Amino acid sequence: MTTIFKGTPEEMPAAGTLSPLQSSQSACSSPTAITASPASQSEESSRSQEEEGPSTSQAPPDPESLLTDDVLHKKVAELVQFLSVKYITKEPITMAEMLKSVIKGHKEHFPVIFKKVCECMEVVFGIEVKEVDPTSHSYVLVKTLDLTYDGMLSDGQGMPKTGLLILILGIIFMEGNRAPEEKIWEVLKVMGVFAGKKDFIYGEPRKLITEDLVQENYLEYQQVPNSDPPRYEFLWGPRAHAETSKMKVLKFFAKISGTDPTSFPYWYEEALRDERERAQARAAVEDTTATARESSSVTSNSVACPE
């Protein structure tokens, strides 16, 4: 996917409203390629390189240079699948297990592979890999941005769908807090996700977006006023507002794209305004609660029996 657009965010060019999204998506291949990658081609390439062996007339190359794109893609795909299963079964994960079960003969490249895998888990699935014990290098998998939804069935079937939800929330935010339906599909098309075409991870995308996420109150799907023929748009739903924030969404995409939220000044200012409004709303609720407690206390004392 293309990287950050040309031009300043303040100008809000039509083609530029998705810059943080575009740059973050370049951190990982398409979801289908990562989770359903044919290993045979990568194995063949890796095997042929091993058979050729290093040149005896030159000094051994740096280990980093031995990690070809084919091998990297193969190991990233395998480790993403491995972690996906661990998320479903809720089993603990250790670096030793990943090295033994997946990385195998490429242990010296584990840091490079693992970094890419962590990015892909967040972009594709909306799942964060968090280290819980630096000594034993053990990890847990948690949903990103404090969201409580992963779209999996109650029996643990299916794949986490939080990544798609985060992407759509980001599109809505960067489209001015309401995104035309055609803009959503324009972005998803670049990812290889199409309306009406069953996806390995997301199932039937149109149903997921216009029905499931709406029923879960993460999205609002409504007709654009006075549109003829009818056009539709998406907004954040009440559950999205309750569980996450514009600043968290912006920080997520900035992190994935290897930059800082302030690199996107237009959206950063919008996120700051949202944070201030949230703080004011919380303060108002706290004041109301405190006043109610005081009133209750006064009432309780006034009806006490005289001695």
Coordinates of C-alpha atoms in Angstrom, one line a residue:
M1 CA 0.0 0.0 0.0
T2 CA 1.2 3.5 -0.7
T3 CA 2.8 5.4 2.1
I4 CA 2.1 8.9 3.5
F5 CA 0.5 11.2 1.0
K6 CA 2.1 14.3 -0.3
G7 CA 0.9 17.6 1.1
T8 CA 0.0 19.0 4.5
P9 CA -2.8 17.5 6.6
E10 CA -4.1 21.0 7.3
E11 CA -5.2 21.2 3.7
M12 CA -7.2 18.0 4.1
P13 CA -6.8 16.9 0.4
A14 CA -9.3 14.2 -0.5
A15 CA -6.6 11.7 -1.3
G16 CA -4.7 12.4 1.8
T17 CA -7.2 11.7 4.6
L18 CA -5.9 8.2 5.2
S19 CA -2.2 8.9 5.5
P20 CA -1.6 7.3 8.9
L21 CA -3.7 4.3 7.8
Q22 CA -1.8 3.9 4.5
S23 CA 1.6 4.1 6.1
S24 CA 0.7 1.6 8.8
Q25 CA -0.7 -0.9 6.4
S26 CA 2.7 -1.1 4.7
A27 CA 4.0 -2.7 7.9
C28 CA 2.5 -6.0 7.0
S29 CA 1.5 -7.9 3.9
S30 CA -2.1 -8.6 3.0
P31 CA -4.0 -10.6 5.7
T32 CA -4.6 -13.5 3.3
A33 CA -0.9 -13.7 2.3
I34 CA 0.2 -13.8 5.9
T35 CA -2.2 -16.3 7.3
A36 CA -2.6 -18.6 4.2
S37 CA 0.8 -18.4 2.7
P38 CA 2.0 -21.4 0.7
A39 CA 5.2 -22.6 2.3
S40 CA 6.4 -24.7 -0.6
Q41 CA 7.8 -21.8 -2.7
S42 CA 9.6 -20.4 0.3
E43 CA 10.9 -23.8 1.3
E44 CA 12.2 -24.4 -2.2
S45 CA 14.0 -21.1 -2.3
S46 CA 15.5 -21.7 1.1
R47 CA 16.5 -25.2 0.2
S48 CA 18.2 -24.2 -3.0
Q49 CA 20.2 -21.5 -1.2
E50 CA 21.3 -24.0 1.4
E51 CA 22.4 -26.5 -1.3
E52 CA 24.5 -23.8 -3.0
G53 CA 26.2 -23.0 0.3
P54 CA 28.4 -20.0 1.0
S55 CA 31.3 -19.1 -1.3
T56 CA 34.6 -20.5 0.0
S57 CA 36.5 -17.7 -1.6
Q58 CA 34.9 -15.0 0.5
A59 CA 34.5 -14.3 4.2
P60 CA 31.2 -15.6 5.7
P61 CA 28.5 -13.0 5.1
D62 CA 26.8 -11.1 8.0
P63 CA 24.0 -13.3 9.5
E64 CA 21.5 -10.5 8.8
S65 CA 22.2 -10.7 5.1
L66 CA 21.2 -14.4 5.0
L67 CA 17.6 -13.7 5.9
T68 CA 16.1 -13.5 2.4
D69 CA 12.7 -12.1 1.7
D70 CA 11.3 -15.6 1.0
V71 CA 12.6 -17.0 4.3
L72 CA 11.4 -13.9 6.3
H73 CA 7.9 -14.1 4.8
K74 CA 7.7 -17.9 5.4
K75 CA 8.8 -17.6 9.1
V76 CA 6.6 -14.6 9.7
A77 CA 3.5 -16.5 8.2
E78 CA 4.3 -19.6 10.3
L79 CA 4.8 -17.6 13.5
V80 CA 1.6 -15.6 13.0
Q81 CA -0.3 -18.8 12.5
F82 CA 1.3 -20.3 15.6
L83 CA 0.4 -17.2 17.8
S84 CA -3.2 -17.2 16.3
V85 CA -3.7 -20.7 17.6
K86 CA -2.2 -19.7 21.0
Y87 CA -4.7 -16.8 21.2
I88 CA -7.6 -19.1 20.5
T89 CA -6.5 -21.7 23.1
K90 CA -5.4 -19.0 25.5
E91 CA -2.1 -20.8 26.2
P92 CA 1.0 -19.0 27.4
I93 CA 3.8 -18.3 25.0
T94 CA 7.6 -18.3 25.6
M95 CA 10.4 -17.4 23.3
A96 CA 11.9 -20.9 23.8
E97 CA 8.8 -22.5 22.5
M98 CA 8.7 -20.2 19.4
L99 CA 12.3 -20.9 18.7
K100 CA 11.8 -24.7 19.0
S101 CA 8.4 -25.0 17.2
V102 CA 8.7 -22.4 14.5
I103 CA 12.0 -20.5 14.1
K104 CA 14.2 -23.6 14.3
G105 CA 17.3 -23.1 12.1
H106 CA 16.9 -19.3 12.0
K107 CA 17.3 -18.5 15.7
E108 CA 19.8 -15.7 15.0
H109 CA 17.1 -13.9 13.0
F110 CA 14.5 -14.2 15.7
P111 CA 14.5 -10.5 16.7
V112 CA 13.8 -9.4 13.1
I113 CA 11.1 -12.1 12.5
F114 CA 9.4 -11.5 15.9
K115 CA 9.3 -7.7 15.3
K116 CA 7.5 -8.2 12.0
V117 CA 5.2 -10.8 13.5
C118 CA 4.2 -8.4 16.3
E119 CA 3.3 -5.7 13.7
C120 CA 1.3 -8.2 11.7
M121 CA -0.6 -9.5 14.7
E122 CA -1.7 -5.9 15.5
V123 CA -2.5 -4.8 11.9
V124 CA -4.3 -8.0 10.8
F125 CA -5.9 -9.3 14.0
G126 CA -5.8 -6.3 16.4
I127 CA -3.9 -8.4 18.9
E128 CA -1.0 -7.1 20.9
V129 CA 1.9 -9.4 21.9
K130 CA 2.9 -8.3 25.4
E131 CA 5.9 -9.5 27.3
V132 CA 4.9 -10.4 30.9
D133 CA 8.2 -11.8 32.2
P134 CA 11.5 -10.5 30.7
T135 CA 13.5 -13.1 32.5
S136 CA 11.7 -16.1 31.0
H137 CA 10.7 -14.1 27.9
S138 CA 7.1 -15.2 28.2
Y139 CA 4.2 -13.4 26.5
V140 CA 0.5 -13.0 26.5
L141 CA -1.8 -12.0 23.6
V142 CA -4.4 -9.2 24.3
K143 CA -6.8 -7.2 22.3
T144 CA -5.5 -3.8 21.2
L145 CA -6.8 -0.4 22.2
D146 CA -8.8 -1.7 25.3
L147 CA -11.4 -3.1 22.9
T148 CA -13.4 -6.1 24.3
Y149 CA -14.5 -7.5 21.0
D150 CA -12.6 -10.0 18.8
G151 CA -15.5 -11.3 16.7
M152 CA -14.8 -15.0 17.5
L153 CA -17.5 -17.5 18.1
S154 CA -18.4 -18.6 21.6
D155 CA -16.8 -22.0 20.9
G156 CA -13.5 -20.4 20.0
Q157 CA -13.9 -20.9 16.3
G158 CA -12.8 -18.4 13.7
M159 CA -10.1 -15.8 13.7
P160 CA -9.8 -12.5 15.7
K161 CA -11.4 -9.7 13.8
T162 CA -10.4 -6.7 16.0
G163 CA -7.9 -5.5 13.4
L164 CA -10.6 -4.8 10.8
L165 CA -12.6 -2.9 13.4
I166 CA -9.6 -0.8 14.4
L167 CA -9.0 0.0 10.7
I168 CA -12.6 1.1 10.1
L169 CA -12.5 3.2 13.3
G170 CA -9.4 4.9 11.9
I171 CA -10.9 5.5 8.5
I172 CA -14.0 7.1 10.2
F173 CA -11.9 9.3 12.4
M174 CA -9.6 10.5 9.6
E175 CA -12.6 11.1 7.2
G176 CA -14.0 13.7 9.6
N177 CA -15.8 11.3 12.0
R178 CA -18.1 10.0 9.3
A179 CA -16.9 7.8 6.5
P180 CA -18.8 7.1 3.2
E181 CA -19.3 3.4 2.7
E182 CA -17.5 3.6 -0.7
K183 CA -14.4 4.9 1.1
I184 CA -14.4 1.9 3.5
W185 CA -14.5 -0.5 0.6
E186 CA -11.9 1.5 -1.3
V187 CA -9.4 0.9 1.6
L188 CA -10.4 -2.7 2.2
K189 CA -10.0 -3.5 -1.5
V190 CA -6.3 -2.6 -1.3
M191 CA -6.0 -5.2 1.5
G192 CA -7.7 -7.8 -0.7
V193 CA -11.0 -7.7 1.2
F194 CA -14.1 -7.4 -0.9
A195 CA -17.8 -7.1 -0.2
G196 CA -19.6 -10.4 -0.9
K197 CA -16.3 -12.4 -1.1
K198 CA -15.7 -14.6 1.8
D199 CA -12.4 -13.9 3.6
F200 CA -10.3 -16.4 5.4
I201 CA -10.1 -14.1 8.5
Y202 CA -13.2 -11.9 8.3
G203 CA -15.8 -14.2 6.9
E204 CA -18.3 -12.3 4.7
P205 CA -17.0 -8.7 5.1
R206 CA -20.2 -6.9 4.3
K207 CA -22.1 -8.8 6.9
L208 CA -19.4 -8.2 9.5
I209 CA -19.2 -4.5 8.9
T210 CA -22.9 -3.5 8.2
E211 CA -24.5 -6.0 10.6
D212 CA -22.3 -7.7 13.2
L213 CA -20.2 -4.6 14.2
V214 CA -23.4 -2.5 14.1
Q215 CA -25.2 -4.9 16.4
E216 CA -22.2 -4.9 18.8
N217 CA -22.6 -1.0 18.9
Y218 CA -19.1 -0.4 17.6
L219 CA -20.3 1.2 14.4
E220 CA -23.3 3.2 13.2
Y221 CA -24.5 2.6 9.7
Q222 CA -26.9 5.1 8.3
Q223 CA -28.2 6.7 5.1
V224 CA -26.6 10.0 4.1
P225 CA -29.3 12.6 4.6
N226 CA -31.0 13.7 1.3
S227 CA -29.0 11.3 -0.8
D228 CA -30.7 10.1 -4.0
P229 CA -30.0 7.4 -4.9
P230 CA -29.4 6.4 -1.3
R231 CA -25.8 6.4 -0.1
Y232 CA -24.6 5.2 3.3
E233 CA -22.0 6.2 5.8
F234 CA -20.3 4.9 9.0
L235 CA -19.8 6.6 12.3
W236 CA -18.3 5.4 15.6
G237 CA -20.9 3.6 17.8
P238 CA -21.4 4.1 21.5
R239 CA -19.3 1.1 22.4
A240 CA -16.4 2.4 20.4
H241 CA -16.6 5.7 22.2
A242 CA -16.8 4.0 25.6
E243 CA -13.9 1.6 25.1
T244 CA -11.3 3.5 23.1
S245 CA -10.6 7.1 21.9
K246 CA -9.3 9.0 18.9
M247 CA -6.0 9.5 20.5
K248 CA -5.6 5.7 21.1
V249 CA -6.5 5.0 17.5
L250 CA -4.1 7.6 16.2
K251 CA -1.2 6.4 18.5
F252 CA -1.9 2.8 17.2
F253 CA -1.4 3.8 13.5
A254 CA 1.5 6.0 14.3
K255 CA 3.2 3.1 16.2
I256 CA 2.6 0.7 13.4
S257 CA 4.0 3.2 10.8
G258 CA 7.1 3.8 12.9
T259 CA 6.3 7.5 13.6
D260 CA 4.7 9.7 16.3
P261 CA 1.1 11.0 16.5
T262 CA 2.4 14.6 16.2
S263 CA 3.5 13.7 12.7
F264 CA -0.1 14.0 11.7
P265 CA -0.9 17.5 13.2
Y266 CA -4.4 17.8 11.9
W267 CA -5.6 14.6 13.5
Y268 CA -3.5 15.0 16.5
E269 CA -5.2 18.3 17.3
E270 CA -8.6 16.7 16.8
A271 CA -7.5 13.8 19.2
L272 CA -6.4 16.3 21.8
R273 CA -9.7 18.1 21.6
D274 CA -11.4 14.8 22.1
E275 CA -9.2 14.0 25.1
R276 CA -10.1 17.4 26.7
E277 CA -13.8 16.8 26.1
R278 CA -13.6 13.4 27.7
A279 CA -11.8 14.8 30.7
Q280 CA -14.4 17.5 31.1
A281 CA -17.2 14.9 30.9
R282 CA -15.6 12.7 33.5
A283 CA -15.1 15.6 35.8
A284 CA -18.8 16.6 35.4
V285 CA -19.9 13.0 36.2
E286 CA -17.6 13.0 39.3
D287 CA -19.0 16.3 40.5
T288 CA -22.6 15.1 40.1
T289 CA -21.8 11.9 42.0
A290 CA -20.1 13.8 44.8
T291 CA -23.1 16.2 45.0
A292 CA -25.5 13.3 45.1
R293 CA -23.5 11.7 48.0
E294 CA -23.5 14.9 50.0
S295 CA -27.3 15.3 49.4
S296 CA -27.9 11.8 50.5
S297 CA -25.8 12.3 53.6
V298 CA -27.7 15.5 54.6
T299 CA -31.0 13.8 54.1
S300 CA -30.0 10.8 56.1
N301 CA -28.9 13.0 59.1
S302 CA -32.0 15.1 58.9
V303 CA -34.3 12.1 59.5
A304 CA -32.3 10.7 62.4
C305 CA -34.3 10.2 65.5
P306 CA -33.7 12.8 68.2
E307 CA -32.1 11.7 71.4

